[in-house]
CSV table of C-alpha atoms in Angstrom, one decimal:
chain,number,residue,atom,x,y,z
A,258,UNK,CA,-13.0,-53.5,58.7
A,259,UNK,CA,-13.0,-57.3,59.3
A,260,UNK,CA,-15.9,-58.2,56.6
A,261,UNK,CA,-18.3,-60.5,56.4
A,262,UNK,CA,-17.7,-63.1,58.8
A,263,UNK,CA,-19.4,-66.8,58.5
A,264,UNK,CA,-19.0,-69.7,60.4
A,265,UNK,CA,-18.1,-73.0,60.4
A,266,UNK,CA,-16.0,-72.6,57.5
A,267,UNK,CA,-16.7,-76.4,56.7
A,268,UNK,CA,-19.9,-78.6,58.2
A,269,UNK,CA,-19.9,-82.0,57.3
A,270,UNK,CA,-22.7,-83.8,59.1
A,271,UNK,CA,-25.4,-86.9,59.1
A,272,UNK,CA,-28.7,-87.1,57.1
A,273,UNK,CA,-31.3,-86.1,59.8
A,274,UNK,CA,-28.7,-83.9,61.9
A,275,UNK,CA,-30.3,-80.3,62.7
A,276,UNK,CA,-27.2,-78.0,60.9
A,277,UNK,CA,-26.9,-73.9,62.3
A,278,UNK,CA,-24.9,-71.8,60.1
A,279,UNK,CA,-23.9,-68.7,61.5
A,280,UNK,CA,-23.4,-64.9,59.7
A,281,UNK,CA,-21.8,-61.7,61.6
A,282,UNK,CA,-22.3,-59.0,58.8
A,283,UNK,CA,-20.3,-56.1,58.4
A,284,UNK,CA,-20.4,-53.4,61.1
A,285,UNK,CA,-23.1,-50.9,60.4
A,286,UNK,CA,-24.5,-52.6,57.4
A,287,UNK,CA,-28.4,-52.8,57.8
A,288,UNK,CA,-29.0,-55.5,54.8
A,289,UNK,CA,-28.5,-59.3,55.1
A,290,UNK,CA,-28.5,-61.9,52.5
A,291,UNK,CA,-28.6,-65.6,52.7
A,292,UNK,CA,-27.5,-67.7,49.2
A,293,UNK,CA,-27.0,-71.1,48.7
A,294,UNK,CA,-24.5,-72.3,45.3
A,295,UNK,CA,-24.5,-75.0,43.4
A,296,UNK,CA,-23.0,-76.2,40.2
A,297,UNK,CA,-26.2,-76.8,38.9
A,298,UNK,CA,-28.4,-74.0,40.0
A,299,UNK,CA,-25.7,-71.1,40.7
A,300,UNK,CA,-25.9,-68.6,43.2
A,301,UNK,CA,-29.6,-68.4,44.8
A,302,UNK,CA,-31.1,-66.3,47.3
A,303,UNK,CA,-32.6,-67.8,50.5
A,304,UNK,CA,-33.8,-65.0,52.1
A,305,UNK,CA,-32.9,-61.6,53.1
A,306,UNK,CA,-33.4,-59.1,56.4
A,307,UNK,CA,-33.1,-55.3,56.4
A,308,UNK,CA,-33.1,-53.8,59.8
A,309,UNK,CA,-33.2,-57.6,61.1
A,310,UNK,CA,-36.8,-58.0,59.4
A,311,UNK,CA,-36.9,-61.2,57.2
A,312,UNK,CA,-38.6,-58.8,54.0
A,313,UNK,CA,-38.3,-61.9,51.6
A,314,UNK,CA,-37.9,-65.6,52.2
A,315,UNK,CA,-39.7,-67.0,48.8
A,316,UNK,CA,-36.1,-68.7,48.5
A,317,UNK,CA,-36.1,-70.7,51.1
A,318,UNK,CA,-36.6,-74.4,49.5
A,319,UNK,CA,-38.4,-76.0,52.1
A,320,UNK,CA,-40.0,-76.1,56.2
A,321,UNK,CA,-36.8,-77.3,56.9
A,322,UNK,CA,-34.9,-74.0,56.7
A,323,UNK,CA,-35.2,-71.1,58.5
A,324,UNK,CA,-33.3,-68.1,59.6
A,325,UNK,CA,-32.8,-65.6,62.1
A,326,UNK,CA,-31.1,-62.0,62.9
A,327,UNK,CA,-32.0,-61.5,66.6
A,328,UNK,CA,-29.8,-58.4,66.1
A,329,UNK,CA,-27.8,-56.1,63.7
A,330,UNK,CA,-24.3,-58.2,64.1
A,331,UNK,CA,-25.5,-62.0,64.0
A,332,UNK,CA,-27.5,-64.5,61.5
A,333,UNK,CA,-28.3,-67.9,62.1
A,334,UNK,CA,-29.7,-70.2,59.1
A,335,UNK,CA,-31.1,-73.5,60.5
A,336,UNK,CA,-31.9,-76.6,57.9
A,337,UNK,CA,-33.6,-79.1,60.2
A,338,UNK,CA,-33.4,-82.3,59.4
A,339,UNK,CA,-30.6,-82.0,56.8
A,340,UNK,CA,-30.8,-84.1,53.6
A,341,UNK,CA,-28.0,-85.0,51.0
A,342,UNK,CA,-29.3,-82.3,48.4
A,343,UNK,CA,-28.5,-79.8,51.0
A,344,UNK,CA,-25.1,-80.4,50.0
A,345,UNK,CA,-23.6,-76.5,48.7
A,346,UNK,CA,-22.0,-73.8,49.5
A,347,UNK,CA,-23.4,-71.1,51.4
A,348,UNK,CA,-22.9,-67.4,51.7
A,349,UNK,CA,-23.8,-64.7,53.7
A,350,UNK,CA,-23.6,-61.4,52.4
A,351,UNK,CA,-24.2,-57.4,53.7
A,352,UNK,CA,-24.9,-54.3,52.3
A,353,UNK,CA,-25.4,-50.4,53.7
A,354,UNK,CA,-28.8,-49.2,53.8
A,355,UNK,CA,-30.1,-52.0,50.7
A,356,UNK,CA,-32.5,-50.6,48.6
A,357,UNK,CA,-31.4,-52.5,45.6
A,358,UNK,CA,-28.3,-50.0,44.7
A,359,UNK,CA,-26.0,-50.3,46.9
A,360,UNK,CA,-23.5,-53.8,46.9
A,361,UNK,CA,-23.4,-56.5,49.1
A,362,UNK,CA,-20.3,-57.6,50.5
A,363,UNK,CA,-19.8,-61.6,50.9
A,364,UNK,CA,-19.0,-63.8,53.5
A,365,UNK,CA,-16.3,-66.7,53.2
A,366,UNK,CA,-19.1,-69.2,52.7
A,367,UNK,CA,-19.5,-72.0,54.6
A,368,UNK,CA,-19.0,-75.2,53.1
A,369,UNK,CA,-22.1,-78.0,54.1
A,370,UNK,CA,-21.9,-82.1,52.8
A,371,UNK,CA,-24.7,-83.8,54.2
A,372,UNK,CA,-23.7,-87.5,54.0
B,116,UNK,CA,-39.1,-65.9,37.0
B,117,UNK,CA,-37.1,-62.9,36.9
B,118,UNK,CA,-33.7,-64.4,34.7
B,119,UNK,CA,-30.1,-62.8,34.4
B,120,UNK,CA,-28.3,-65.1,31.6
B,121,UNK,CA,-24.9,-65.5,31.2
B,122,UNK,CA,-23.1,-67.8,28.7
B,123,UNK,CA,-21.0,-70.4,30.9
B,124,UNK,CA,-17.9,-70.4,28.8
B,125,UNK,CA,-15.4,-70.8,29.5
B,126,UNK,CA,-14.4,-68.0,27.4
B,127,UNK,CA,-10.6,-68.3,26.7
B,128,UNK,CA,-8.2,-65.4,25.8
B,129,UNK,CA,-4.4,-64.9,25.4
B,130,UNK,CA,-2.8,-62.9,27.7
B,131,UNK,CA,-2.8,-59.1,27.5
B,132,UNK,CA,-6.1,-59.5,25.2
B,133,UNK,CA,-9.4,-57.7,25.8
B,134,UNK,CA,-11.9,-60.3,27.6
B,135,UNK,CA,-15.4,-59.3,26.8
B,136,UNK,CA,-18.1,-60.9,29.1
B,137,UNK,CA,-21.7,-60.9,28.7
B,138,UNK,CA,-25.1,-60.8,30.5
B,139,UNK,CA,-28.8,-60.2,29.5
B,140,UNK,CA,-31.9,-59.8,32.1
B,141,UNK,CA,-35.4,-60.1,31.9
B,142,UNK,CA,-37.0,-57.7,34.0
B,143,UNK,CA,-37.1,-54.3,32.1
B,144,UNK,CA,-37.6,-51.8,35.7
B,145,UNK,CA,-34.0,-53.3,36.8
B,146,UNK,CA,-32.4,-50.9,38.3
B,147,UNK,CA,-28.6,-51.4,39.5
B,148,UNK,CA,-26.1,-53.9,37.8
B,149,UNK,CA,-23.3,-55.6,39.2
B,150,UNK,CA,-20.3,-57.4,38.3
B,151,UNK,CA,-18.9,-60.1,40.5
B,152,UNK,CA,-15.4,-62.3,39.9
B,153,UNK,CA,-15.3,-65.6,41.9
B,154,UNK,CA,-12.3,-67.6,42.0
B,155,UNK,CA,-12.5,-71.0,42.3
B,156,UNK,CA,-13.3,-72.1,46.1
B,157,UNK,CA,-13.7,-68.8,47.1
B,158,UNK,CA,-16.2,-66.2,47.6
B,159,UNK,CA,-17.9,-63.8,45.2
B,160,UNK,CA,-15.7,-60.3,45.0
B,161,UNK,CA,-17.3,-57.2,43.9
B,162,UNK,CA,-15.6,-55.7,40.9
B,163,UNK,CA,-18.5,-53.0,39.8
B,164,UNK,CA,-21.3,-51.7,39.7
B,165,UNK,CA,-23.6,-49.5,37.0
B,166,UNK,CA,-26.8,-47.8,37.3
B,167,UNK,CA,-27.1,-45.7,34.0
B,168,UNK,CA,-26.5,-46.6,30.7
B,169,UNK,CA,-23.4,-46.0,29.0
B,170,UNK,CA,-19.7,-47.4,29.9
B,171,UNK,CA,-18.2,-46.7,33.5
B,172,UNK,CA,-14.2,-47.4,33.7
B,173,UNK,CA,-12.3,-48.5,36.3
B,174,UNK,CA,-8.6,-49.6,35.6
B,175,UNK,CA,-8.3,-52.4,33.3
B,176,UNK,CA,-12.1,-53.2,33.7
B,177,UNK,CA,-15.2,-51.2,31.6
B,178,UNK,CA,-19.0,-51.9,32.6
B,179,UNK,CA,-21.0,-51.1,29.9
B,180,UNK,CA,-25.0,-51.0,29.8
B,181,UNK,CA,-27.8,-50.7,27.4
B,182,UNK,CA,-31.2,-50.8,29.1
B,183,UNK,CA,-33.5,-50.7,26.0
B,184,UNK,CA,-31.5,-54.1,25.1
B,185,UNK,CA,-31.6,-55.2,28.4
B,186,UNK,CA,-27.7,-56.2,27.9
B,187,UNK,CA,-24.5,-55.2,30.2
B,188,UNK,CA,-21.1,-56.3,29.8
B,189,UNK,CA,-17.7,-56.1,31.3
B,190,UNK,CA,-14.6,-55.1,29.3
B,191,UNK,CA,-11.1,-56.7,30.8
B,192,UNK,CA,-8.2,-54.8,28.5
B,193,UNK,CA,-4.5,-55.9,29.3
B,194,UNK,CA,-5.9,-59.2,30.4
B,195,UNK,CA,-3.8,-61.6,33.1
B,196,UNK,CA,-3.4,-64.8,33.9
B,197,UNK,CA,-4.7,-63.3,37.8
B,198,UNK,CA,-7.7,-62.5,35.7
B,199,UNK,CA,-8.8,-66.4,35.6
B,200,UNK,CA,-12.1,-66.6,37.5
B,201,UNK,CA,-15.9,-66.8,36.7
B,202,UNK,CA,-17.8,-63.6,36.3
B,203,UNK,CA,-20.9,-63.4,37.6
B,204,UNK,CA,-23.7,-60.8,36.9
B,205,UNK,CA,-25.8,-59.9,39.2
B,206,UNK,CA,-28.8,-57.7,38.3
B,207,UNK,CA,-31.2,-55.5,41.5
B,208,UNK,CA,-34.6,-54.3,41.4
B,209,UNK,CA,-37.8,-53.8,42.8
B,210,UNK,CA,-40.0,-56.1,43.6
B,211,UNK,CA,-42.9,-54.5,45.4
B,212,UNK,CA,-42.9,-52.4,48.2
B,213,UNK,CA,-39.3,-52.6,49.9
B,214,UNK,CA,-38.2,-55.9,48.4
B,215,UNK,CA,-35.1,-55.2,46.2
B,216,UNK,CA,-34.1,-58.4,44.8
B,217,UNK,CA,-30.2,-59.2,43.6
B,218,UNK,CA,-30.5,-61.9,41.2
B,219,UNK,CA,-27.6,-63.7,39.7
B,220,UNK,CA,-26.4,-65.2,36.5
B,221,UNK,CA,-24.6,-69.0,36.9
B,222,UNK,CA,-21.2,-66.8,35.6
B,223,UNK,CA,-18.6,-67.1,32.9
B,224,UNK,CA,-15.4,-68.9,33.2
B,225,UNK,CA,-12.8,-67.0,31.9
B,226,UNK,CA,-9.5,-68.4,31.2
B,227,UNK,CA,-6.5,-66.3,30.3
B,228,UNK,CA,-3.8,-68.2,28.6
B,229,UNK,CA,0.0,-66.8,29.4
């Protein structure tokens, strides 16, 4: 199994630009999570999907952030316009039949720097 | 706000010793508990999960859960320098309907000294 695949691994962009992060979950997993990690705040859940449907997006910081999951094998997290405070590592994770009890497995992350 | 608290450390232990990592959580309805290890610059990696009160052992790792005290711990026996990492406690619980949130603590940095 290839695991959760994220792209790009690193992204440097200028303030005001649009940024799109991509994630391919583990095949067969039906739940997908987007997390953001910073030194100050740790790992924060931004949004998660079950069967391609957003279940909880209460962690999305503001309207500049949006996430989609058009099919079971692909999700995107978009920031438009980006700001320096969005600089962080963004992780995607997936889980099989998430009802709170099954583990979530993480991708390698995207390190985003907004200058 | 449902919280998961961990001592940020660093926790420093000599090689071969037992490392004890602790975590408390605020939501009494929490159902499942996970320990992840994260090396610097890497992604979190699942080590163990536990659902019931008591101990669960896997090799050198033992997870302990006490729901009455809202406390979960991870013991690492015969600690090795390769165990040096940040250990993240994660807790899941039902936030309503089919909404199960997985909330992470900020992690404890463990250093194992040769």
